[in-house]
Short mmCIF file of C-alpha atoms and ligand atoms in Angstrom, two decimals:
data_model
loop_
_atom_site.label_atom_id
_atom_site.label_comp_id
_atom_site.label_asym_id
_atom_site.label_seq_id
_atom_site.Cartn_x
_atom_site.Cartn_y
_atom_site.Cartn_z
CA MET A 312 15.10 -34.87 8.92
CA LYS A 313 16.46 -31.51 8.87
CA PRO A 314 12.83 -29.09 8.96
CA LEU A 315 11.95 -26.88 5.55
CA ARG A 316 12.84 -23.91 6.55
CA ILE A 317 10.63 -20.94 5.78
CA LEU A 318 11.79 -17.03 6.16
CA PHE A 319 8.46 -15.71 5.99
CA VAL A 320 9.04 -12.04 5.39
CA ALA A 321 6.56 -8.75 5.34
CA SER A 322 5.43 -5.66 6.18
CA GLU A 323 3.19 -6.15 8.75
CA ALA A 324 1.67 -8.91 11.03
CA ASP A 325 -2.09 -9.11 13.15
CA PRO A 326 -1.29 -9.04 16.53
CA PHE A 327 2.07 -6.45 16.21
CA VAL A 328 0.41 -4.81 13.82
CA LYS A 329 -2.14 -4.81 11.42
CA VAL A 330 -3.17 -2.38 8.46
CA GLY A 331 -5.18 -4.68 6.07
CA GLY A 332 -6.13 -8.14 4.79
CA LEU A 333 -1.97 -8.76 4.59
CA GLY A 334 -1.54 -8.55 8.13
CA ASP A 335 -4.45 -10.68 9.05
CA VAL A 336 -2.66 -13.44 6.23
CA ALA A 337 0.85 -12.74 7.64
CA GLY A 338 -0.35 -12.69 10.90
CA SER A 339 -1.86 -16.55 10.11
CA LEU A 340 -0.69 -17.80 7.74
CA PRO A 341 3.39 -18.80 8.92
CA TYR A 342 0.89 -20.78 11.63
CA ALA A 343 -0.83 -22.46 9.28
CA LEU A 344 2.22 -23.63 7.58
CA GLN A 345 3.39 -24.55 10.62
CA ALA A 346 0.30 -26.90 11.65
CA LEU A 347 1.50 -28.78 8.31
CA GLY A 348 4.28 -31.01 10.08
CA ALA A 349 7.19 -30.94 12.49
CA ASP A 350 9.56 -30.75 9.49
CA LEU A 351 8.73 -27.57 9.38
CA ASP A 352 10.83 -24.67 10.48
CA VAL A 353 8.66 -21.31 10.25
CA ARG A 354 9.65 -17.85 11.56
CA LEU A 355 8.59 -14.12 10.70
CA VAL A 356 10.47 -11.10 9.94
CA ILE A 357 8.73 -7.58 10.49
CA PRO A 358 9.83 -4.24 10.44
CA PHE A 359 9.52 -2.98 14.28
CA HIS A 360 6.67 0.07 14.12
CA ALA A 361 6.24 2.49 15.54
CA SER A 362 2.75 1.39 15.89
CA THR A 363 4.02 -2.25 16.78
CA ARG A 364 1.97 -3.42 20.33
CA THR A 365 4.36 -5.50 22.40
CA GLU A 366 2.28 -5.94 25.86
CA GLY A 367 2.57 -9.07 27.62
CA LEU A 368 5.63 -9.97 24.95
CA THR A 369 9.01 -10.59 26.01
CA LEU A 370 11.51 -9.12 23.91
CA VAL A 371 15.48 -10.41 23.35
CA ARG A 372 17.90 -8.05 21.31
CA GLU A 373 18.77 -10.84 19.50
CA THR A 374 21.27 -9.05 16.67
CA VAL A 375 23.00 -5.98 15.68
CA PHE A 376 25.13 -5.26 12.19
CA THR A 377 24.98 -2.65 9.80
CA LEU A 378 23.77 -2.46 6.04
CA LEU A 379 25.61 -0.27 3.18
CA ARG A 380 24.49 2.45 1.61
CA ASP A 381 25.85 4.57 -0.04
CA GLY A 382 28.85 3.26 1.65
CA ARG A 383 27.60 4.94 4.98
CA GLU A 384 26.89 2.01 7.25
CA VAL A 385 23.18 2.23 8.67
CA PRO A 386 22.93 0.29 11.74
CA ALA A 387 20.23 -1.86 12.42
CA GLN A 388 19.15 -4.36 15.48
CA VAL A 389 16.72 -7.32 15.86
CA PHE A 390 14.39 -8.07 18.80
CA TYR A 391 12.94 -11.92 19.21
CA THR A 392 10.24 -12.75 20.54
CA ASP A 393 7.90 -16.24 19.91
CA VAL A 394 4.02 -15.93 20.03
CA LYS A 395 2.39 -19.46 20.73
CA GLY A 396 5.46 -21.53 19.34
CA LEU A 397 5.88 -18.99 16.36
CA PRO A 398 9.04 -17.16 16.79
CA VAL A 399 9.01 -13.48 15.30
CA TYR A 400 11.95 -11.40 14.85
CA LEU A 401 11.38 -7.12 15.04
CA ILE A 402 13.73 -5.36 12.57
CA SER A 403 14.47 -2.21 14.13
CA GLY A 404 16.38 1.03 12.33
CA ALA A 405 16.48 4.69 11.32
CA PRO A 406 14.68 4.08 8.80
CA VAL A 407 12.18 2.55 10.37
CA THR A 408 11.81 4.36 13.46
CA GLY A 409 12.60 7.94 11.39
CA SER A 410 8.45 7.22 9.54
CA LEU A 411 5.44 7.49 12.12
CA LYS A 412 3.74 5.40 9.74
CA VAL A 413 3.17 1.97 8.23
CA TYR A 414 3.14 2.51 4.84
CA ASP A 415 4.07 6.36 4.96
CA PRO A 416 2.51 9.20 2.98
CA ASN A 417 5.59 10.18 1.50
CA PRO A 418 6.76 6.98 -0.37
CA LEU A 419 10.70 7.91 -0.66
CA ALA A 420 10.24 7.42 2.87
CA ASP A 421 8.47 3.93 2.83
CA GLY A 422 10.90 2.81 0.37
CA GLU A 423 13.39 3.39 1.90
CA LYS A 424 12.17 1.54 5.28
CA TYR A 425 11.07 -1.26 3.23
CA THR A 426 14.41 -1.68 1.22
CA PHE A 427 16.23 -1.30 4.63
CA PHE A 428 13.99 -4.14 6.05
CA SER A 429 13.69 -6.50 2.91
CA LEU A 430 18.07 -6.35 3.10
CA ALA A 431 18.40 -6.35 6.65
CA ALA A 432 15.80 -10.09 6.99
CA LEU A 433 18.04 -11.49 4.93
CA GLU A 434 21.33 -10.18 6.71
CA MET A 435 19.72 -11.11 9.65
CA ALA A 436 19.33 -14.32 8.75
CA ARG A 437 22.91 -14.23 8.28
CA ARG A 438 23.90 -13.70 11.06
CA LEU A 439 22.35 -15.76 12.91
CA ASP A 440 23.80 -18.40 10.54
CA TRP A 441 19.96 -19.72 9.92
CA ARG A 442 19.82 -20.23 6.74
CA PRO A 443 16.25 -20.58 5.25
CA ASP A 444 14.86 -22.89 2.72
CA ILE A 445 12.62 -20.43 0.93
CA VAL A 446 12.36 -16.99 1.07
CA HIS A 447 8.43 -15.99 1.56
CA ALA A 448 8.28 -12.17 0.70
CA ASN A 449 5.06 -10.42 -0.05
CA ASP A 450 4.06 -7.67 -2.14
CA TRP A 451 6.84 -4.43 -2.75
CA HIS A 452 7.46 -3.84 0.30
CA THR A 453 9.53 -6.64 1.02
CA ALA A 454 10.09 -7.13 -2.59
CA ALA A 455 14.04 -6.62 -2.35
CA ALA A 456 14.21 -9.33 -0.61
CA ILE A 457 13.91 -11.44 -3.42
CA TYR A 458 16.28 -9.71 -6.29
CA GLN A 459 18.45 -9.89 -3.10
CA VAL A 460 18.73 -14.10 -2.91
CA ARG A 461 18.37 -14.16 -6.83
CA ARG A 462 21.91 -11.79 -7.14
CA MET A 463 23.40 -13.50 -4.33
CA GLN A 464 23.23 -16.65 -5.80
CA HIS A 465 27.43 -16.66 -5.70
CA ASP A 466 27.40 -17.15 -2.25
CA PRO A 467 27.55 -20.21 -0.38
CA PHE A 468 24.75 -18.83 2.21
CA TRP A 469 22.33 -17.92 -0.02
CA LYS A 470 22.87 -20.65 -3.11
CA GLY A 471 20.38 -22.36 -4.09
CA VAL A 472 17.95 -20.88 -1.54
CA LYS A 473 14.22 -20.18 -2.88
CA THR A 474 11.65 -17.35 -2.99
CA VAL A 475 8.08 -17.44 -3.12
CA PHE A 476 6.56 -14.01 -3.87
CA SER A 477 3.14 -13.47 -2.96
CA VAL A 478 1.36 -11.41 -4.62
CA HIS A 479 -1.30 -9.60 -2.99
CA ASN A 480 -2.13 -6.72 -4.31
CA LEU A 481 -0.53 -5.73 -8.19
CA GLY A 482 -1.27 -1.95 -8.02
CA TYR A 483 1.04 -0.94 -5.63
CA MET A 484 4.61 -1.46 -6.81
CA GLY A 485 6.71 0.99 -5.05
CA PRO A 486 7.61 3.80 -7.51
CA GLU A 487 9.34 5.83 -5.66
CA ALA A 488 12.02 3.12 -4.55
CA GLU A 489 14.28 2.74 -7.28
CA ASN A 490 17.37 5.99 -5.61
CA ALA A 491 16.79 3.45 -2.44
CA LEU A 492 17.37 0.23 -4.06
CA VAL A 493 20.17 1.32 -5.96
CA SER A 494 21.95 2.60 -3.14
CA TYR A 495 21.99 -0.02 -1.12
CA GLY A 496 23.01 -1.74 -4.07
CA LEU A 497 20.11 -3.50 -6.38
CA PRO A 498 20.44 -1.98 -9.54
CA PRO A 499 17.41 -1.87 -12.50
CA ILE A 500 17.04 -5.17 -14.41
CA HIS A 501 16.86 -5.57 -17.91
CA GLU A 502 13.79 -7.82 -18.62
CA PRO A 503 12.71 -7.14 -21.75
CA LEU A 504 9.31 -8.20 -21.21
CA LEU A 505 8.12 -5.99 -18.77
CA PRO A 506 8.21 -2.26 -19.14
CA GLU A 507 11.24 -0.70 -18.78
CA TRP A 508 9.88 1.68 -15.64
CA ALA A 509 8.92 -2.12 -14.22
CA CYS A 510 13.00 -2.76 -13.97
CA ARG A 511 13.45 0.50 -11.60
CA GLN A 512 10.37 -0.89 -9.56
CA PRO A 513 10.60 -3.50 -6.10
CA MET A 514 7.34 -5.28 -7.80
CA GLY A 515 8.47 -5.73 -11.07
CA GLN A 516 12.39 -7.14 -9.96
CA ALA A 517 10.92 -9.34 -7.92
CA LEU A 518 8.47 -10.69 -10.58
CA TRP A 519 11.55 -11.53 -12.36
CA ALA A 520 13.61 -13.23 -9.59
CA ALA A 521 11.23 -14.92 -7.91
CA ASP A 522 11.31 -18.67 -8.94
CA GLU A 523 7.19 -18.57 -7.52
CA ILE A 524 4.44 -16.14 -7.39
CA VAL A 525 1.30 -16.84 -5.64
CA ALA A 526 -1.57 -14.51 -6.41
CA VAL A 527 -3.48 -14.85 -3.49
CA SER A 528 -6.75 -16.85 -5.69
CA PRO A 529 -7.23 -18.17 -8.51
CA SER A 530 -9.01 -16.10 -10.99
CA TYR A 531 -6.50 -12.88 -9.50
CA ALA A 532 -3.48 -14.74 -10.45
CA GLU A 533 -5.27 -15.12 -14.40
CA GLU A 534 -7.13 -11.34 -14.69
CA ILE A 535 -3.22 -9.93 -13.94
CA GLN A 536 -2.46 -11.79 -16.88
CA THR A 537 -4.56 -9.05 -18.55
CA PRO A 538 -4.19 -5.63 -19.43
CA GLU A 539 -7.37 -5.03 -17.22
CA TYR A 540 -5.82 -5.89 -14.21
CA GLY A 541 -2.04 -5.74 -15.36
CA TYR A 542 -0.64 -2.73 -14.76
CA GLY A 543 1.20 -3.25 -17.43
CA LEU A 544 3.11 -6.13 -16.25
CA GLU A 545 0.47 -8.71 -18.35
CA LYS A 546 3.05 -9.80 -20.36
CA TYR A 547 5.68 -10.28 -18.41
CA LEU A 548 2.92 -12.68 -16.41
CA GLN A 549 1.44 -14.18 -19.25
CA ALA A 550 5.35 -15.45 -20.22
CA GLN A 551 6.00 -16.46 -17.32
CA ARG A 552 2.61 -18.49 -16.41
CA ALA A 553 4.12 -21.33 -15.81
CA LYS A 554 5.59 -20.38 -11.77
CA VAL A 555 2.49 -18.08 -11.26
CA THR A 556 0.08 -20.03 -9.13
CA GLY A 557 -3.61 -18.96 -7.54
CA ILE A 558 -3.92 -19.66 -4.06
CA VAL A 559 -6.81 -18.25 -2.00
CA ASN A 560 -6.23 -16.83 1.84
CA GLY A 561 -8.34 -18.01 4.19
CA ILE A 562 -9.16 -17.09 8.10
CA ASP A 563 -8.60 -18.23 10.86
CA TYR A 564 -11.97 -19.65 12.54
CA SER A 565 -10.64 -19.58 16.24
CA LEU A 566 -9.90 -16.11 15.87
CA TRP A 567 -13.80 -15.42 14.39
CA ASP A 568 -16.21 -17.32 15.98
CA PRO A 569 -19.86 -16.03 16.40
CA ALA A 570 -19.89 -18.00 18.83
CA ARG A 571 -18.10 -16.67 21.26
CA ASP A 572 -17.49 -13.50 20.06
CA LYS A 573 -16.25 -10.76 22.77
CA ALA A 574 -17.56 -8.29 21.09
CA LEU A 575 -20.59 -9.36 20.27
CA GLU A 576 -23.56 -8.18 22.29
CA ALA A 577 -25.58 -11.87 21.82
CA THR A 578 -22.76 -14.20 20.66
CA PHE A 579 -24.52 -17.50 18.32
CA ASP A 580 -23.79 -20.03 15.72
CA SER A 581 -25.85 -21.22 13.00
CA THR A 582 -28.49 -22.88 15.03
CA SER A 583 -29.42 -19.47 16.89
CA LEU A 584 -29.03 -16.90 13.85
CA ALA A 585 -32.19 -15.99 15.43
CA GLU A 586 -29.83 -14.34 18.19
CA ARG A 587 -28.53 -11.51 15.87
CA ALA A 588 -31.55 -9.31 15.68
CA LYS A 589 -30.40 -8.49 19.63
CA ASN A 590 -26.83 -6.98 17.60
CA LYS A 591 -28.92 -5.28 14.64
CA ALA A 592 -31.21 -3.27 17.68
CA ASN A 593 -28.46 -2.24 19.44
CA LEU A 594 -26.44 -1.51 16.46
CA GLN A 595 -28.41 0.75 15.69
CA ALA A 596 -29.65 2.37 18.58
CA GLN A 597 -25.46 2.51 18.79
CA PHE A 598 -25.90 5.20 15.96
CA ALA A 599 -29.07 6.34 16.29
CA LEU A 600 -30.78 4.52 13.21
CA THR A 601 -33.65 4.48 13.33
CA GLU A 602 -34.93 0.87 14.77
CA MET A 603 -36.64 -0.94 11.43
CA PRO A 604 -36.29 -5.27 11.99
CA GLU A 605 -37.74 -5.65 8.26
CA ALA A 606 -34.91 -2.87 6.59
CA PRO A 607 -31.81 -5.22 5.23
CA LEU A 608 -28.71 -3.57 7.39
CA LEU A 609 -25.76 -2.95 5.43
CA ALA A 610 -22.51 -2.71 5.97
CA MET A 611 -19.36 -1.93 4.20
CA ILE A 612 -16.00 -2.61 5.96
CA THR A 613 -12.96 -1.11 4.48
CA ARG A 614 -10.18 1.07 3.15
CA PHE A 615 -11.95 4.17 1.42
CA ASP A 616 -9.94 3.21 -1.64
CA PHE A 617 -11.10 3.32 -5.25
CA GLN A 618 -9.95 0.22 -6.10
CA LYS A 619 -12.98 -1.00 -3.09
CA GLY A 620 -15.85 0.56 -5.35
CA VAL A 621 -16.57 2.85 -2.00
CA ASP A 622 -17.81 6.04 -4.41
CA ILE A 623 -19.72 3.02 -6.49
CA ALA A 624 -21.11 1.92 -3.64
CA LEU A 625 -22.14 5.37 -2.52
CA ASN A 626 -23.87 7.00 -6.07
CA SER A 627 -25.78 3.78 -6.58
CA LEU A 628 -27.35 3.90 -3.36
CA ARG A 629 -28.79 7.63 -3.56
CA MET A 630 -30.59 6.11 -6.00
CA VAL A 631 -32.48 3.27 -3.89
CA THR A 632 -34.64 5.11 -2.93
CA ASP A 633 -38.23 3.16 -3.35
CA LEU A 634 -36.36 0.31 -1.12
CA SER A 635 -36.16 0.15 2.53
CA TRP A 636 -32.40 -0.36 3.31
CA GLN A 637 -30.14 0.98 6.13
CA LEU A 638 -25.94 0.96 5.60
CA ILE A 639 -23.02 1.98 7.96
CA LEU A 640 -19.72 2.13 6.97
CA LEU A 641 -16.90 1.71 8.89
CA GLY A 642 -13.24 2.50 7.56
CA THR A 643 -10.86 4.76 6.91
CA GLY A 644 -9.19 5.95 3.92
CA ASN A 645 -9.35 8.72 1.14
CA ALA A 646 -10.04 11.54 2.52
CA ALA A 647 -12.51 12.83 -0.70
CA LEU A 648 -13.86 9.38 -0.13
CA GLU A 649 -14.66 9.74 2.95
CA ASP A 650 -16.40 13.60 2.47
CA ALA A 651 -18.54 11.74 0.60
CA ALA A 652 -18.79 9.02 3.00
CA ARG A 653 -19.92 12.31 5.47
CA LYS A 654 -22.48 13.24 2.85
CA LEU A 655 -24.73 10.46 2.03
CA GLU A 656 -24.58 10.55 5.94
CA ALA A 657 -26.07 13.90 6.34
CA ASP A 658 -28.38 13.51 3.59
CA PHE A 659 -30.51 10.54 4.59
CA PRO A 660 -29.66 10.69 8.49
CA HIS A 661 -31.13 7.66 10.86
CA ARG A 662 -30.82 5.10 7.66
CA ILE A 663 -26.93 5.65 7.15
CA ALA A 664 -24.13 6.27 10.28
CA SER A 665 -20.46 6.30 8.89
CA VAL A 666 -17.57 5.49 10.80
CA ILE A 667 -14.34 7.21 10.45
CA ARG A 668 -11.78 5.43 11.86
CA PHE A 669 -10.55 1.39 12.74
CA ASP A 670 -12.14 0.29 14.97
CA ALA A 671 -11.47 -3.52 14.65
CA ARG A 672 -14.47 -3.84 17.59
CA LEU A 673 -16.80 -2.23 15.89
CA SER A 674 -16.07 -4.60 12.60
CA ARG A 675 -17.15 -7.96 14.23
CA GLN A 676 -20.58 -6.18 15.75
CA ILE A 677 -21.13 -4.60 12.76
CA TYR A 678 -20.78 -8.46 10.93
CA GLY A 679 -22.27 -9.69 13.82
CA SER A 680 -25.64 -7.69 13.29
CA SER A 681 -25.56 -6.20 9.84
CA ASP A 682 -27.49 -8.19 6.71
CA ILE A 683 -25.82 -7.81 3.98
CA LEU A 684 -22.04 -6.43 3.80
CA LEU A 685 -21.50 -5.07 0.80
CA MET A 686 -18.37 -5.20 -2.01
CA PRO A 687 -18.68 -3.84 -5.38
CA SER A 688 -14.35 -3.67 -5.62
CA ARG A 689 -13.04 -2.43 -8.75
CA TYR A 690 -10.33 -5.65 -8.32
CA GLU A 691 -10.49 -7.44 -5.13
CA PRO A 692 -6.94 -10.07 -4.98
CA CYS A 693 -8.84 -12.44 -2.33
CA GLY A 694 -10.69 -10.51 0.27
CA LEU A 695 -10.98 -11.20 3.63
CA ALA A 696 -13.84 -8.98 4.80
CA GLN A 697 -16.47 -11.50 2.70
CA MET A 698 -15.48 -14.45 4.18
CA ILE A 699 -15.79 -13.19 7.53
CA ALA A 700 -19.54 -12.03 7.11
CA MET A 701 -20.56 -15.26 5.77
CA ARG A 702 -18.66 -16.64 9.15
CA TYR A 703 -21.21 -14.31 11.02
CA GLY A 704 -23.86 -15.04 8.55
CA SER A 705 -23.84 -11.68 6.64
CA VAL A 706 -24.54 -12.15 3.34
CA PRO A 707 -21.40 -11.21 0.57
CA LEU A 708 -22.75 -8.57 -2.15
CA ALA A 709 -19.98 -8.71 -4.21
CA ARG A 710 -18.40 -8.11 -7.85
CA ALA A 711 -17.41 -11.53 -9.02
CA THR A 712 -13.29 -10.49 -9.24
CA GLY A 713 -10.57 -11.96 -8.10
CA GLY A 714 -10.83 -13.81 -4.80
CA LEU A 715 -14.93 -12.86 -4.18
CA ARG A 716 -15.22 -15.40 -7.48
CA ASP A 717 -12.63 -17.87 -6.10
CA THR A 718 -14.66 -17.49 -2.13
CA ILE A 719 -18.62 -16.88 -2.17
CA ALA A 720 -20.94 -19.20 -3.08
CA ASP A 721 -24.53 -20.11 -3.52
CA SER A 722 -25.01 -21.66 0.32
CA ARG A 723 -28.15 -23.44 -1.92
CA THR A 724 -25.93 -24.86 -4.11
CA GLY A 725 -22.62 -25.01 -3.16
CA VAL A 726 -21.59 -23.73 -6.12
CA LEU A 727 -19.03 -20.82 -6.79
CA VAL A 728 -19.28 -17.80 -8.93
CA THR A 729 -16.31 -19.42 -10.97
CA ASP A 730 -17.46 -22.09 -11.30
CA ALA A 731 -21.23 -21.39 -12.61
O1 NHF B 17 -7.48 -10.03 0.37
C1 NHF B 17 -4.80 -10.22 1.62
C2 NHF B 17 -5.40 -8.99 0.59
C3 NHF B 17 -5.95 -9.63 -0.23
O2 NHF B 17 -7.92 -8.47 -1.35
C4 NHF B 17 -6.93 -8.49 -0.54
C5 NHF B 17 -6.70 -7.31 -1.13
C6 NHF B 17 -4.94 -7.04 -0.32
O3 NHF B 17 -6.63 -6.74 -1.94
O4 NHF B 17 -3.98 -11.48 0.68
O5 NHF B 17 -4.40 -8.00 0.08
#
């Protein structure tokens, strides 16, 4: 039997490039799909960002072609590599190399980059004469691929190709991409149930064009159909509820394993949790926090964003003066929130460490030593940190929203917040 071909299109994927949870998912879901059986042929395609890590990999220049933008040719180069049996394509070209960040502070540059990339990913499949059965795109960055497949249904190569659009975060829709979309031949859609502005943006277009919409948790699939979380698209999503499914993300337990994690001073498993005390003492010493074994070490490992409720945690902790606690905060993002974190540290020295940087190794040490992981998210489509925390013996304290509802269980009863 001919294997089912899935083209997995994403803006980032671990270990090549990882900014957030999407990178974790795109770096492991294709393998999990592949493992379902030999009758699946899954291939990953990502942009060849300036920050892509390719050490130790052999890259082969696979093909070159041009895309038309307002009648002008924009060259694209495709590189191929194989990582643990997964075929991976990296697409380069001026709109990608011209932008230093994976998510550019200039939204127009991101509009150009991701429209070019999404269309180049499809053109690549045609050049390689590898016709996917399913194109699986993720978030607004790769949404144009979904819309384009729908527009190309008259083309024998694309006719009958199905699309899956995963929504990792509905809050980001690509509002400045319209110019690029139109220039590459993707006009606004006409859909009375969508607000007019959404008809001109990649997120709205992909929700309209996709055969299936997957939200990254069952609760989030429900939430995006409500005014509180739907960002104005809730009416459309309600009308389309038959094609909206919630599938919760997972983490790769072989990559997140406290019994083997080389970043930890003391490794441990569920039978040797006492070992964690060494990690806690080590972290306290590293960040000049007073060693107080009896005080809970709280942690936040997050993008500094209002979505994540960083401000809620910082403001609330200021009020908790009658209990002993310590906090270690790791992440980067919004400058005002970074400043607020630094200020809290200055006001509570020896109690708070604010580490304003991206540090994968330190994050593992924090998971393996903290007592409580705070996730006061205003909304959380899925969330991975709570799953890692549970794997590493840190108890998540979270707001009951999205994937946090679907994944955090009471360890005494096994009951999920969703079921309670
Ligand atoms: O886990 C990966 C991640 C989610 O809740 C997270 C988010 C972005 O906000 O699906 O995407």
